[in-house]
Amino acid sequence: MASPDVTLEEKLKELQRVAEAALACYDLPARASATMINLSENATYRIDAGGRKWALRVHRQGYHSQRAIGSELAWLQALRRDKAVTTPVPIKGKNGELIQIVDLEGLPSRHAVLFDWENGSEPSEAELLGPFEVLGAVTARMHRHSQAWTRPKDFQRLTWDFDGAFGTVQHWGSWRDGMGLDAEKTRLFQRALDLIERRLKAFGKGPHRYGLIHCDMRLANLLIEGEETKVIDFDDCGFSWYLYDCATALSFIEHRPDVPELIDAWVGGYREVAPLSAEDEHEIPTLVMFRRLLLVAWIGSHAETDLAKSMGVPYTRDTVPLCEDYLAKFG
């Protein structure tokens, strides 16, 4: 997030300086250039040099510790090594480390990670049922790996449970700071959150329901190259309910009338790979509502990003009928 004391333009210039300084940490061809391609939790750059491309991630200050970033990379590498899914390949720096620390005078230290560039394109959104079935199957493969994988002893990632999202922790800030909230919407959203909290407490965190997941399994984080499906952007990976990955697939489109059909397609793909009980499936709408309200918080706390600007007040407004419908069906 941009500091309130620093304009977005100044922040972008600072990040560009960090990205360019980070290049010196790697054995790259001369005259490598860094072009920002995304600004969200982190800043992501396309690195061009010697006819090749890489992706450089400059981490947001204070969001993940070096230990947490290393844990993400450990799972990402294990998924690829064990042939569960294809994931990006992190590149070691000149010092032999995957995570580089960039120190520039007058700026806070930042972590940076370089990845091989992954070719491919996002699945077409012209027709979503097929891509959602693929997404469900890919997610199930990752869940099976997560359940079987022995994590390193120092493994550390964020916890995306109710407390982490809406309680004392609030990784993405308070939903009460969402854009366009008024007293009436606040009361409605609180009623929905009270119900979500009760239902998730009853649902529980048994090992078949809760574990290490991607936490942002949107179609935007899949790359299709020929017959191969790749998964990118593990920055949010952490501990949550397995079916939260289904909810994240619906991020920003939860209000679409075809959401039930998209969930059915996702579940169908998932069940081709791993079992999923009807009882667990029944709780997907609760996790969709959980995600929707968490994104209200994210938009409010990331107002400088293009995505937040594109969603803004209408996203909060369109959350109202979703809350009303959820309360009517599950309250």
Short mmCIF file of C-alpha atoms in Angstrom, two decimals:
data_model
loop_
_atom_site.label_atom_id
_atom_site.label_comp_id
_atom_site.label_asym_id
_atom_site.label_seq_id
_atom_site.Cartn_x
_atom_site.Cartn_y
_atom_site.Cartn_z
CA MET A 1 0.00 0.00 0.00
CA ALA A 2 1.17 3.50 -0.68
CA SER A 3 2.01 5.53 2.39
CA PRO A 4 -0.40 8.44 2.99
CA ASP A 5 2.71 10.68 3.04
CA VAL A 6 3.88 9.53 -0.38
CA THR A 7 2.00 10.03 -3.65
CA LEU A 8 1.40 7.08 -5.95
CA GLU A 9 3.74 8.61 -8.52
CA GLU A 10 6.50 8.86 -5.92
CA LYS A 11 5.83 5.31 -4.77
CA LEU A 12 6.11 4.00 -8.33
CA LYS A 13 9.43 5.80 -8.77
CA GLU A 14 10.71 4.30 -5.51
CA LEU A 15 9.66 0.81 -6.58
CA GLN A 16 11.34 1.26 -9.96
CA ARG A 17 14.58 2.19 -8.19
CA VAL A 18 14.31 -0.92 -6.02
CA ALA A 19 13.61 -3.15 -9.03
CA GLU A 20 16.56 -1.79 -10.98
CA ALA A 21 18.84 -2.17 -7.96
CA ALA A 22 17.65 -5.76 -7.50
CA LEU A 23 18.89 -6.68 -10.97
CA ALA A 24 22.46 -6.29 -9.75
CA CYS A 25 21.86 -9.23 -7.40
CA TYR A 26 21.57 -11.66 -10.33
CA ASP A 27 23.77 -12.92 -13.15
CA LEU A 28 21.74 -11.29 -15.91
CA PRO A 29 22.91 -10.10 -19.32
CA ALA A 30 24.03 -6.49 -19.60
CA ARG A 31 21.49 -3.70 -20.02
CA ALA A 32 18.62 -5.60 -18.39
CA SER A 33 15.44 -3.51 -18.18
CA ALA A 34 12.59 -3.66 -15.66
CA THR A 35 9.00 -2.87 -16.73
CA MET A 36 6.20 -2.92 -14.14
CA ILE A 37 3.38 -5.24 -15.18
CA ASN A 38 1.34 -5.40 -11.96
CA LEU A 39 0.94 -3.56 -8.65
CA SER A 40 -1.09 -5.29 -5.96
CA GLU A 41 0.31 -6.67 -2.72
CA ASN A 42 3.69 -6.57 -4.45
CA ALA A 43 5.15 -4.93 -7.52
CA THR A 44 5.86 -7.32 -10.40
CA TYR A 45 8.22 -6.46 -13.24
CA ARG A 46 9.04 -8.04 -16.57
CA ILE A 47 12.80 -8.20 -16.94
CA ASP A 48 14.14 -8.13 -20.50
CA ALA A 49 17.76 -8.87 -21.30
CA GLY A 50 19.67 -10.66 -24.02
CA GLY A 51 16.51 -11.81 -25.79
CA ARG A 52 15.16 -13.51 -22.63
CA LYS A 53 12.51 -12.60 -20.06
CA TRP A 54 12.15 -13.06 -16.31
CA ALA A 55 9.61 -11.94 -13.72
CA LEU A 56 10.85 -9.94 -10.72
CA ARG A 57 8.68 -9.62 -7.64
CA VAL A 58 9.44 -6.72 -5.28
CA HIS A 59 7.70 -7.48 -2.02
CA ARG A 60 5.48 -5.06 -0.17
CA GLN A 61 7.20 -3.81 2.94
CA GLY A 62 6.08 -5.59 6.11
CA TYR A 63 3.56 -7.98 4.51
CA HIS A 64 5.62 -11.19 4.54
CA SER A 65 8.74 -11.97 6.52
CA GLN A 66 11.77 -13.50 4.80
CA ARG A 67 10.88 -16.78 6.47
CA ALA A 68 7.35 -16.64 5.08
CA ILE A 69 8.59 -15.88 1.56
CA GLY A 70 10.99 -18.81 1.82
CA SER A 71 8.09 -21.02 2.89
CA GLU A 72 6.08 -20.00 -0.17
CA LEU A 73 9.02 -20.84 -2.41
CA ALA A 74 9.49 -24.20 -0.68
CA TRP A 75 5.90 -25.27 -1.48
CA LEU A 76 6.04 -23.83 -4.99
CA GLN A 77 9.19 -25.82 -5.73
CA ALA A 78 7.79 -28.99 -4.13
CA LEU A 79 4.64 -28.79 -6.28
CA ARG A 80 6.75 -28.62 -9.41
CA ARG A 81 9.27 -31.25 -8.28
CA ASP A 82 6.51 -33.70 -7.33
CA LYS A 83 4.70 -33.02 -10.64
CA ALA A 84 1.48 -31.96 -8.92
CA VAL A 85 1.26 -28.78 -11.03
CA THR A 86 3.67 -26.65 -13.04
CA THR A 87 4.78 -23.58 -11.09
CA PRO A 88 7.28 -20.74 -11.72
CA VAL A 89 10.97 -21.46 -11.13
CA PRO A 90 12.71 -19.07 -8.69
CA ILE A 91 16.26 -18.03 -9.60
CA LYS A 92 19.14 -17.85 -7.15
CA GLY A 93 21.11 -14.63 -6.92
CA LYS A 94 24.86 -14.22 -7.07
CA ASN A 95 24.97 -15.02 -3.35
CA GLY A 96 23.24 -18.37 -3.88
CA GLU A 97 20.02 -17.24 -2.18
CA LEU A 98 16.51 -17.22 -3.67
CA ILE A 99 15.44 -14.16 -1.68
CA GLN A 100 17.41 -10.95 -2.15
CA ILE A 101 17.38 -7.99 0.22
CA VAL A 102 17.56 -4.62 -1.53
CA ASP A 103 18.87 -1.72 0.56
CA LEU A 104 18.84 1.76 -0.92
CA GLU A 105 19.71 4.95 0.91
CA GLY A 106 16.58 6.74 2.07
CA LEU A 107 14.29 3.78 1.40
CA PRO A 108 13.24 0.84 3.59
CA SER A 109 14.74 -2.57 2.84
CA ARG A 110 12.69 -4.76 0.53
CA HIS A 111 12.76 -8.41 -0.43
CA ALA A 112 12.92 -9.39 -4.09
CA VAL A 113 12.58 -12.72 -5.89
CA LEU A 114 13.36 -13.42 -9.55
CA PHE A 115 11.52 -16.13 -11.51
CA ASP A 116 11.96 -17.65 -14.93
CA TRP A 117 9.31 -16.22 -17.25
CA GLU A 118 6.40 -18.60 -17.78
CA ASN A 119 4.88 -18.53 -21.24
CA GLY A 120 1.16 -19.07 -21.72
CA SER A 121 -2.10 -17.16 -21.65
CA GLU A 122 -4.96 -16.86 -19.20
CA PRO A 123 -7.98 -19.07 -19.94
CA SER A 124 -10.58 -17.36 -22.08
CA GLU A 125 -13.43 -15.83 -20.10
CA ALA A 126 -15.80 -15.91 -23.06
CA GLU A 127 -17.18 -19.20 -21.73
CA LEU A 128 -16.37 -19.95 -18.10
CA LEU A 129 -17.81 -23.40 -17.40
CA GLY A 130 -14.96 -25.31 -19.07
CA PRO A 131 -12.19 -23.22 -17.47
CA PHE A 132 -13.84 -23.55 -14.05
CA GLU A 133 -13.91 -27.33 -14.40
CA VAL A 134 -10.18 -27.26 -15.22
CA LEU A 135 -9.61 -24.93 -12.28
CA GLY A 136 -11.37 -27.33 -9.92
CA ALA A 137 -9.25 -30.26 -11.07
CA VAL A 138 -5.98 -28.31 -10.78
CA THR A 139 -6.96 -27.13 -7.31
CA ALA A 140 -7.70 -30.69 -6.20
CA ARG A 141 -4.22 -31.78 -7.32
CA MET A 142 -2.71 -29.02 -5.22
CA HIS A 143 -4.83 -29.96 -2.20
CA ARG A 144 -3.77 -33.60 -2.47
CA HIS A 145 -0.15 -32.50 -2.54
CA SER A 146 -0.65 -30.18 0.43
CA GLN A 147 -2.17 -32.96 2.51
CA ALA A 148 0.66 -35.39 1.74
CA TRP A 149 3.61 -33.00 1.79
CA THR A 150 5.86 -32.80 4.85
CA ARG A 151 6.44 -29.09 5.39
CA PRO A 152 9.84 -27.79 6.55
CA LYS A 153 10.02 -27.27 10.32
CA ASP A 154 10.37 -23.50 9.97
CA PHE A 155 7.43 -23.23 7.54
CA GLN A 156 5.42 -20.04 8.12
CA ARG A 157 2.52 -18.59 6.16
CA LEU A 158 -0.47 -16.36 6.90
CA THR A 159 -3.62 -17.90 8.33
CA TRP A 160 -6.79 -17.00 6.43
CA ASP A 161 -9.36 -18.00 9.03
CA PHE A 162 -12.04 -15.73 10.47
CA ASP A 163 -9.65 -14.07 12.90
CA GLY A 164 -7.03 -13.51 10.22
CA ALA A 165 -9.57 -11.92 7.89
CA PHE A 166 -11.99 -10.10 10.17
CA GLY A 167 -10.93 -10.50 13.80
CA THR A 168 -7.90 -9.25 15.67
CA VAL A 169 -5.44 -9.73 12.78
CA GLN A 170 -7.15 -8.39 9.63
CA HIS A 171 -4.40 -9.07 7.07
CA TRP A 172 -6.09 -6.79 4.52
CA GLY A 173 -7.40 -4.17 6.90
CA SER A 174 -10.91 -3.64 8.21
CA TRP A 175 -13.96 -4.25 6.06
CA ARG A 176 -15.43 -1.19 7.80
CA ASP A 177 -13.02 0.90 5.75
CA GLY A 178 -14.54 -0.36 2.52
CA MET A 179 -15.50 2.21 -0.09
CA GLY A 180 -19.03 3.60 0.07
CA LEU A 181 -20.05 2.03 3.37
CA ASP A 182 -22.83 3.70 5.34
CA ALA A 183 -24.55 2.81 8.60
CA GLU A 184 -27.18 0.60 6.93
CA LYS A 185 -24.65 -1.38 4.90
CA THR A 186 -22.40 -1.71 7.94
CA ARG A 187 -25.21 -3.27 9.99
CA LEU A 188 -26.08 -5.68 7.16
CA PHE A 189 -22.47 -6.74 6.58
CA GLN A 190 -22.00 -7.30 10.32
CA ARG A 191 -25.05 -9.58 10.40
CA ALA A 192 -23.62 -11.58 7.50
CA LEU A 193 -20.23 -11.82 9.21
CA ASP A 194 -21.81 -13.00 12.45
CA LEU A 195 -23.51 -15.80 10.53
CA ILE A 196 -20.31 -16.65 8.64
CA GLU A 197 -18.39 -16.87 11.91
CA ARG A 198 -20.97 -19.21 13.46
CA ARG A 199 -21.11 -21.49 10.44
CA LEU A 200 -17.35 -21.73 10.01
CA LYS A 201 -16.91 -22.48 13.69
CA ALA A 202 -19.39 -25.35 13.31
CA PHE A 203 -17.71 -26.45 10.06
CA GLY A 204 -14.43 -26.80 11.91
CA LYS A 205 -10.79 -27.07 10.92
CA GLY A 206 -10.37 -30.82 10.61
CA PRO A 207 -7.43 -32.00 8.45
CA HIS A 208 -9.79 -32.97 5.62
CA ARG A 209 -11.26 -29.45 5.54
CA TYR A 210 -8.43 -27.09 6.44
CA GLY A 211 -4.79 -26.83 5.43
CA LEU A 212 -2.20 -25.15 3.20
CA ILE A 213 -3.80 -23.77 0.03
CA HIS A 214 -3.11 -21.25 -2.74
CA CYS A 215 -5.70 -18.71 -1.46
CA ASP A 216 -6.02 -16.88 -4.80
CA MET A 217 -7.01 -19.56 -7.31
CA ARG A 218 -8.54 -17.28 -9.91
CA LEU A 219 -8.42 -17.94 -13.64
CA ALA A 220 -6.07 -14.93 -13.80
CA ASN A 221 -3.50 -17.06 -11.96
CA LEU A 222 -3.57 -19.89 -14.50
CA LEU A 223 -1.47 -19.91 -17.65
CA ILE A 224 -2.35 -22.26 -20.50
CA GLU A 225 0.42 -23.32 -22.87
CA GLY A 226 -0.66 -26.04 -25.26
CA GLU A 227 -1.94 -28.92 -23.13
CA GLU A 228 -0.17 -27.69 -20.00
CA THR A 229 -1.83 -25.69 -17.22
CA LYS A 230 0.48 -23.64 -15.00
CA VAL A 231 -0.30 -22.01 -11.65
CA ILE A 232 1.29 -18.68 -10.72
CA ASP A 233 1.18 -16.07 -7.93
CA PHE A 234 1.49 -17.98 -4.66
CA ASP A 235 1.99 -14.79 -2.65
CA ASP A 236 -1.25 -15.24 -0.67
CA CYS A 237 -0.80 -18.97 -0.05
CA GLY A 238 -1.45 -19.92 3.54
CA PHE A 239 -3.70 -21.86 5.85
CA SER A 240 -7.45 -21.84 5.33
CA TRP A 241 -10.38 -24.06 4.45
CA TYR A 242 -9.69 -26.04 1.28
CA LEU A 243 -12.93 -24.81 -0.25
CA TYR A 244 -11.81 -21.22 0.24
CA ASP A 245 -9.89 -21.83 -3.00
CA CYS A 246 -13.26 -22.27 -4.72
CA ALA A 247 -14.42 -18.95 -3.26
CA THR A 248 -11.30 -17.19 -4.50
CA ALA A 249 -12.02 -18.47 -8.01
CA LEU A 250 -15.14 -16.30 -7.93
CA SER A 251 -13.33 -13.16 -6.76
CA PHE A 252 -14.96 -9.97 -8.09
CA ILE A 253 -17.67 -11.91 -9.97
CA GLU A 254 -19.64 -13.25 -6.98
CA HIS A 255 -22.70 -11.29 -8.12
CA ARG A 256 -22.99 -13.00 -11.52
CA PRO A 257 -26.25 -14.92 -12.00
CA ASP A 258 -24.35 -18.00 -13.26
CA VAL A 259 -22.30 -18.42 -10.06
CA PRO A 260 -24.18 -21.63 -9.07
CA GLU A 261 -23.30 -23.15 -12.46
CA LEU A 262 -19.67 -22.05 -12.09
CA ILE A 263 -19.49 -23.66 -8.65
CA ASP A 264 -21.00 -26.87 -10.08
CA ALA A 265 -18.35 -26.89 -12.83
CA TRP A 266 -15.56 -26.31 -10.29
CA VAL A 267 -16.88 -29.06 -8.02
CA GLY A 268 -17.20 -31.43 -10.98
CA GLY A 269 -13.57 -30.87 -11.93
CA TYR A 270 -12.46 -31.24 -8.32
CA ARG A 271 -14.25 -34.57 -7.90
CA GLU A 272 -12.45 -35.97 -10.94
CA VAL A 273 -9.28 -35.80 -8.82
CA ALA A 274 -10.28 -35.88 -5.15
CA PRO A 275 -13.36 -36.67 -3.06
CA LEU A 276 -15.63 -33.86 -1.88
CA SER A 277 -18.61 -34.55 0.36
CA ALA A 278 -22.02 -32.99 -0.12
CA GLU A 279 -21.74 -31.58 3.40
CA ASP A 280 -18.55 -29.73 2.49
CA GLU A 281 -19.98 -28.56 -0.82
CA HIS A 282 -22.95 -27.08 1.05
CA GLU A 283 -20.61 -24.64 2.83
CA ILE A 284 -19.14 -23.13 -0.34
CA PRO A 285 -21.60 -20.17 -0.30
CA THR A 286 -20.39 -19.29 3.21
CA LEU A 287 -16.80 -19.14 1.98
CA VAL A 288 -17.85 -17.15 -1.10
CA MET A 289 -19.45 -14.58 1.20
CA PHE A 290 -16.34 -14.67 3.42
CA ARG A 291 -14.19 -13.85 0.39
CA ARG A 292 -16.54 -11.15 -0.88
CA LEU A 293 -16.45 -9.24 2.40
CA LEU A 294 -12.70 -9.73 2.66
CA LEU A 295 -12.37 -8.11 -0.77
CA VAL A 296 -14.44 -5.16 0.46
CA ALA A 297 -11.66 -4.72 3.04
CA TRP A 298 -8.93 -5.21 0.42
CA ILE A 299 -10.37 -2.58 -1.92
CA GLY A 300 -10.59 -0.10 0.95
CA SER A 301 -6.99 -0.67 2.01
CA HIS A 302 -5.51 -0.83 -1.51
CA ALA A 303 -7.22 2.19 -3.03
CA GLU A 304 -4.10 3.09 -5.06
CA THR A 305 -4.20 -0.09 -7.17
CA ASP A 306 -5.84 -0.22 -10.59
CA LEU A 307 -8.00 -3.16 -9.51
CA ALA A 308 -9.37 -1.33 -6.47
CA LYS A 309 -10.03 1.76 -8.58
CA SER A 310 -11.94 -0.32 -11.13
CA MET A 311 -14.12 -1.93 -8.42
CA GLY A 312 -14.58 0.90 -5.92
CA VAL A 313 -17.95 1.87 -4.47
CA PRO A 314 -20.02 -0.30 -6.87
CA TYR A 315 -18.37 -3.43 -5.45
CA THR A 316 -19.54 -2.50 -1.95
CA ARG A 317 -22.99 -1.60 -3.25
CA ASP A 318 -23.36 -4.89 -5.14
CA THR A 319 -22.38 -6.78 -1.98
CA VAL A 320 -25.68 -5.74 -0.35
CA PRO A 321 -28.00 -8.14 -2.27
CA LEU A 322 -25.44 -10.93 -1.84
CA CYS A 323 -25.53 -10.47 1.94
CA GLU A 324 -29.32 -10.33 1.95
CA ASP A 325 -29.58 -13.52 -0.10
CA TYR A 326 -27.01 -15.32 2.05
CA LEU A 327 -28.81 -14.37 5.27
CA ALA A 328 -32.16 -15.48 3.83
CA LYS A 329 -30.83 -18.89 2.75
CA PHE A 330 -28.47 -19.75 5.60
CA GLY A 331 -29.53 -17.64 8.58
#
